[in-house]
Each structure stands twice: as C-alpha cells, then as structure tokens.
Amino acid sequence: MATPVKVYGPPLSTAVSRVLATLLEKDVPFQIIPVDMSKGEHKKPDYLKIQPFGQVPAFQDESISLFESRSICRYVCEKYADKGNKGLYGTNPLEKASIDQWVEAEGQSFGPPSGALVFQLAFAPRMNIPQDQGAIKQNEEKLRKVLDIYERRLGESRFLAGDEFTFADLSHLPNGDYLVNATDKGHLFTSRENLGRWWNEISDRESWKKVVEMRKSS
C-alpha cells in the first residue's frame, strides 16, 4: 500500500487548503502534519529544511519535498495523472496552458486583493488586529475590476479554462470561500449572474466540502 503523502500546515490556511482539495480531487491518500505557527514551529530548523521560507504548506512524497501550494498541486496532478479526476490539470499541452493562464490570473490578479480582504475581514478580528479601512476599500475596488473580467469569461464558458472543472477553478476556492462565507463581501460573487453560477457549482464539489469540514474541526 502506498505511503500517504504528507501536508504540513493547518487546513485554515488558504494555501494548505488548496493542496488538500487537489489531493481529494485526485484520490491521493494524505496525512496532515500539524504546524503550530503560534509557537513558531514553522521557523524551526527541521521545518526550514523542507520549507526554507518558513511558511505553509510544506509537502513530502516519500523522499521528495516541495513548497508553494500551486507547484505542489501541479506535481500531484502530474504524478498521479491516472488517479481521481484525470482532467484536473488537462490532458494535452493546450489544455494545460489554458488552465495555467487562469492559475496565473488567480495568483497575480485575484489572489492579492482577495487575500488582503480575507485577512482584514476574516482574520484580523480573530487576531485582535485593527482593521485597515483604507486597505479594505482599495482592495475591494481592485477585486471588483478583476471579477468583472471573470464575469465576462464565465459568460463564454462554464468554467474558467473551458467546459470542465479544472485546477484553474479549484485554485480560487480557498480565498473565495472565506470571502463568501466569513465576510460581508460575498455579494461580489453572488450578485453577478455568471460568477454566482460558477461559484455555486465549484464550491459544491465533494472535495471542497471535505476541506471545509477540515477547516471547521481544526
């Protein structure tokens, strides 16, 4: 029986949850290794050997160690191509490029403003950090412009990279879930016809529901 891969970090982390959702889509057995960041475990020498920047997640597959969630997810999709959702990262160069361009859009255009809003609205209150209303307003405006582009795209196709759910869609779930369910900014998604349809469909996948349960119990 194959040794489960190891994912270091809490499911509450958006980056960790991206990896967990990918593993669930691909039916790859995994083990979550807790990293208590409040105690500085992510900065200890042993952890820095597998994640030199002292962040989460870190990932191990037997003798292989990786960091950066999107790279981990691509590795999982490629190594375990014949398991689970076989089309998650495409099956030919054009499909992979189509997926990658939207993963890049997620990382560079959607991620920064959505991540800033998630921190300010969902995490800062838990951490007793004062909210920066200027940052909230600025990032909401940025995200609106990005989502206008998404709305147009999703009027042309069912999902971002075509007519099938892929890693391009999955990669938006971690930040999107917090925005829709843990802040007062869910209308940025749900008030748009195409974006709302897309969000309801991708967030209803069994893989993501399992990640949400992990978040709640962690």
Coordinates of C-alpha atoms in Angstrom, one line a residue:
M1 CA 0.0 0.0 0.0
A2 CA 1.4 3.4 -1.0
T3 CA 2.7 5.6 1.8
P4 CA 0.4 8.7 2.2
V5 CA 1.9 12.0 1.2
K6 CA 2.4 14.5 4.0
V7 CA 1.0 18.0 4.0
Y8 CA 2.4 20.3 6.7
G9 CA 0.2 23.1 8.0
P10 CA -3.3 23.9 9.2
P11 CA -6.4 23.5 6.9
L12 CA -7.4 27.0 7.9
S13 CA -4.5 28.2 5.7
T14 CA -5.7 29.1 2.2
A15 CA -2.6 27.7 0.7
V16 CA -2.8 24.4 2.6
S17 CA -6.5 24.0 1.7
R18 CA -5.6 24.4 -2.0
V19 CA -3.3 21.4 -1.7
L20 CA -5.9 19.4 0.3
A21 CA -8.6 20.0 -2.3
T22 CA -6.3 18.9 -5.1
L23 CA -5.3 15.7 -3.2
L24 CA -9.0 14.9 -2.6
E25 CA -9.9 15.5 -6.3
K26 CA -7.1 13.1 -7.3
D27 CA -7.9 10.5 -4.7
V28 CA -4.4 10.6 -3.3
P29 CA -4.1 9.4 0.3
F30 CA -2.5 12.1 2.6
Q31 CA -1.6 12.8 6.1
I32 CA -1.9 16.3 7.7
I33 CA 1.1 17.2 9.9
P34 CA 0.2 20.0 12.3
V35 CA 2.4 23.0 12.4
D36 CA 1.7 25.3 15.3
M37 CA 2.6 28.7 13.9
S38 CA 1.7 30.5 17.1
K39 CA 4.6 28.6 18.7
G40 CA 7.0 29.4 15.9
E41 CA 7.2 25.8 14.7
H42 CA 7.3 27.0 11.1
K43 CA 10.6 28.8 11.8
K44 CA 12.4 25.8 13.5
P45 CA 15.5 24.3 11.7
D46 CA 13.9 21.0 10.9
Y47 CA 10.9 22.6 9.2
L48 CA 13.1 25.1 7.3
K49 CA 14.8 22.1 5.7
I50 CA 11.6 21.3 3.8
Q51 CA 10.2 24.9 3.6
P52 CA 13.1 27.4 3.5
F53 CA 10.8 30.4 3.8
G54 CA 9.2 29.2 6.9
Q55 CA 5.7 29.2 5.5
V56 CA 2.9 26.7 5.0
P57 CA 2.4 24.3 3.3
A58 CA 5.3 22.1 3.0
F59 CA 4.8 18.8 1.3
Q60 CA 6.6 15.4 1.3
D61 CA 6.1 12.4 -1.0
E62 CA 8.5 9.7 0.2
S63 CA 11.9 11.3 -0.5
I64 CA 10.5 14.3 -2.3
S65 CA 10.0 17.7 -0.6
L66 CA 8.2 20.6 -2.1
F67 CA 6.8 24.0 -1.1
E68 CA 4.5 26.6 -2.7
S69 CA 0.9 25.4 -3.0
R70 CA 0.4 25.8 -6.7
S71 CA 3.6 23.9 -7.5
I72 CA 2.6 21.1 -5.1
C73 CA -0.8 20.9 -6.8
R74 CA 0.7 20.7 -10.3
Y75 CA 3.1 17.9 -9.1
V76 CA 0.2 15.9 -7.6
C77 CA -1.8 16.3 -10.8
E78 CA 1.2 15.2 -13.0
K79 CA 2.5 12.3 -10.8
Y80 CA -0.9 10.9 -10.1
A81 CA -2.4 11.7 -13.6
D82 CA -4.2 8.3 -13.7
K83 CA -5.9 8.7 -10.4
G84 CA -9.1 10.5 -9.4
N85 CA -10.1 13.5 -11.6
K86 CA -7.9 12.8 -14.6
G87 CA -8.7 16.1 -16.3
L88 CA -7.9 18.3 -13.3
Y89 CA -4.8 19.7 -14.9
G90 CA -5.6 18.9 -18.5
T91 CA -4.5 16.1 -20.8
N92 CA -2.7 17.9 -23.5
P93 CA -0.4 21.0 -23.9
L94 CA -3.2 23.4 -24.9
E95 CA -5.5 22.3 -22.0
K96 CA -2.6 22.7 -19.6
A97 CA -1.8 26.2 -21.0
S98 CA -5.4 27.2 -20.7
I99 CA -5.5 26.1 -17.1
D100 CA -2.2 27.7 -16.3
Q101 CA -3.2 31.1 -17.6
W102 CA -6.1 31.2 -15.2
V103 CA -4.0 29.9 -12.3
E104 CA -1.6 32.8 -13.1
A105 CA -4.6 35.2 -13.1
E106 CA -5.6 33.7 -9.7
G107 CA -2.2 34.1 -8.2
Q108 CA -1.4 37.6 -9.6
S109 CA -4.8 39.4 -10.1
F110 CA -7.4 37.6 -7.9
G111 CA -5.1 36.5 -5.1
P112 CA -3.6 39.8 -3.8
P113 CA -6.9 41.8 -3.4
S114 CA -9.0 38.8 -2.2
G115 CA -6.2 37.7 0.2
A116 CA -6.0 41.2 1.6
L117 CA -9.7 41.3 2.2
V118 CA -9.7 37.9 3.8
F119 CA -7.0 39.0 6.2
Q120 CA -8.6 42.3 7.0
L121 CA -12.2 41.0 7.4
A122 CA -11.9 37.4 8.5
F123 CA -8.5 37.0 10.3
A124 CA -7.7 40.4 11.7
P125 CA -10.6 40.4 14.1
R126 CA -9.7 36.9 15.4
M127 CA -6.1 38.1 16.0
N128 CA -7.2 41.4 17.7
I129 CA -5.6 43.4 14.9
P130 CA -7.2 46.7 14.0
Q131 CA -8.8 46.6 10.5
D132 CA -7.4 49.0 7.9
Q133 CA -10.5 50.5 6.3
G134 CA -8.4 52.2 3.6
A135 CA -6.9 48.8 2.6
I136 CA -10.4 47.2 2.6
K137 CA -11.8 49.9 0.3
Q138 CA -8.8 49.8 -2.0
N139 CA -8.7 46.0 -2.4
E140 CA -12.4 45.8 -2.8
E141 CA -12.2 48.2 -5.8
K142 CA -9.3 46.1 -7.2
L143 CA -11.2 42.9 -6.8
R144 CA -14.3 44.3 -8.4
K145 CA -12.4 45.1 -11.6
V146 CA -10.9 41.5 -11.6
L147 CA -14.3 39.9 -11.1
D148 CA -15.7 42.0 -14.0
I149 CA -13.3 40.1 -16.3
Y150 CA -14.2 36.8 -14.7
E151 CA -17.9 37.6 -15.2
R152 CA -17.3 38.1 -19.0
R153 CA -15.2 35.0 -19.2
L154 CA -17.8 32.8 -17.4
G155 CA -20.4 34.1 -19.8
E156 CA -18.4 32.3 -22.6
S157 CA -17.7 29.0 -20.9
R158 CA -19.0 27.0 -17.9
F159 CA -15.6 27.1 -16.1
L160 CA -12.6 29.3 -16.4
A161 CA -10.5 27.1 -18.7
G162 CA -13.4 25.6 -20.7
D163 CA -16.4 23.4 -20.1
E164 CA -14.8 21.1 -17.4
F165 CA -13.9 21.8 -13.8
T166 CA -10.1 22.1 -13.5
F167 CA -7.3 23.2 -11.2
A168 CA -7.9 26.8 -12.6
D169 CA -11.3 26.8 -10.8
L170 CA -10.1 24.9 -7.7
S171 CA -7.3 27.4 -7.0
H172 CA -9.9 30.1 -6.4
L173 CA -11.8 28.2 -3.7
P174 CA -9.7 28.9 -0.6
N175 CA -9.9 32.7 -0.7
G176 CA -13.3 32.7 -2.4
D177 CA -14.8 30.6 0.4
Y178 CA -13.7 32.9 3.1
L179 CA -15.0 36.0 1.2
V180 CA -18.4 34.4 0.6
N181 CA -18.9 32.7 4.0
A182 CA -16.8 34.6 6.5
T183 CA -17.1 38.3 5.4
D184 CA -19.7 40.7 4.2
K185 CA -18.3 40.8 0.7
G186 CA -19.9 37.6 -0.6
H187 CA -22.1 39.8 -2.9
L188 CA -19.0 40.4 -5.0
F189 CA -19.5 36.9 -6.2
T190 CA -23.2 36.1 -5.8
S191 CA -24.6 39.3 -7.3
R192 CA -23.0 38.5 -10.7
E193 CA -25.0 36.1 -12.8
N194 CA -22.2 34.1 -14.4
L195 CA -19.8 34.3 -11.4
G196 CA -22.5 33.4 -9.0
R197 CA -23.4 30.3 -11.0
W198 CA -19.8 29.3 -11.3
W199 CA -19.1 29.8 -7.6
N200 CA -22.2 27.8 -6.5
E201 CA -21.0 24.9 -8.8
I202 CA -17.4 24.8 -7.8
S203 CA -18.0 25.3 -4.0
D204 CA -20.5 22.4 -4.0
R205 CA -17.9 19.8 -5.0
E206 CA -17.4 17.0 -2.6
S207 CA -13.7 17.6 -2.4
W208 CA -14.2 21.2 -1.2
K209 CA -16.9 20.3 1.2
K210 CA -14.5 17.9 2.9
V211 CA -11.9 20.7 3.1
V212 CA -14.4 23.0 4.7
E213 CA -15.2 20.3 7.3
M214 CA -11.4 20.0 8.0
R215 CA -11.3 23.8 8.5
K216 CA -14.1 23.7 11.0
S217 CA -12.6 20.9 13.0
S218 CA -9.0 22.3 13.0

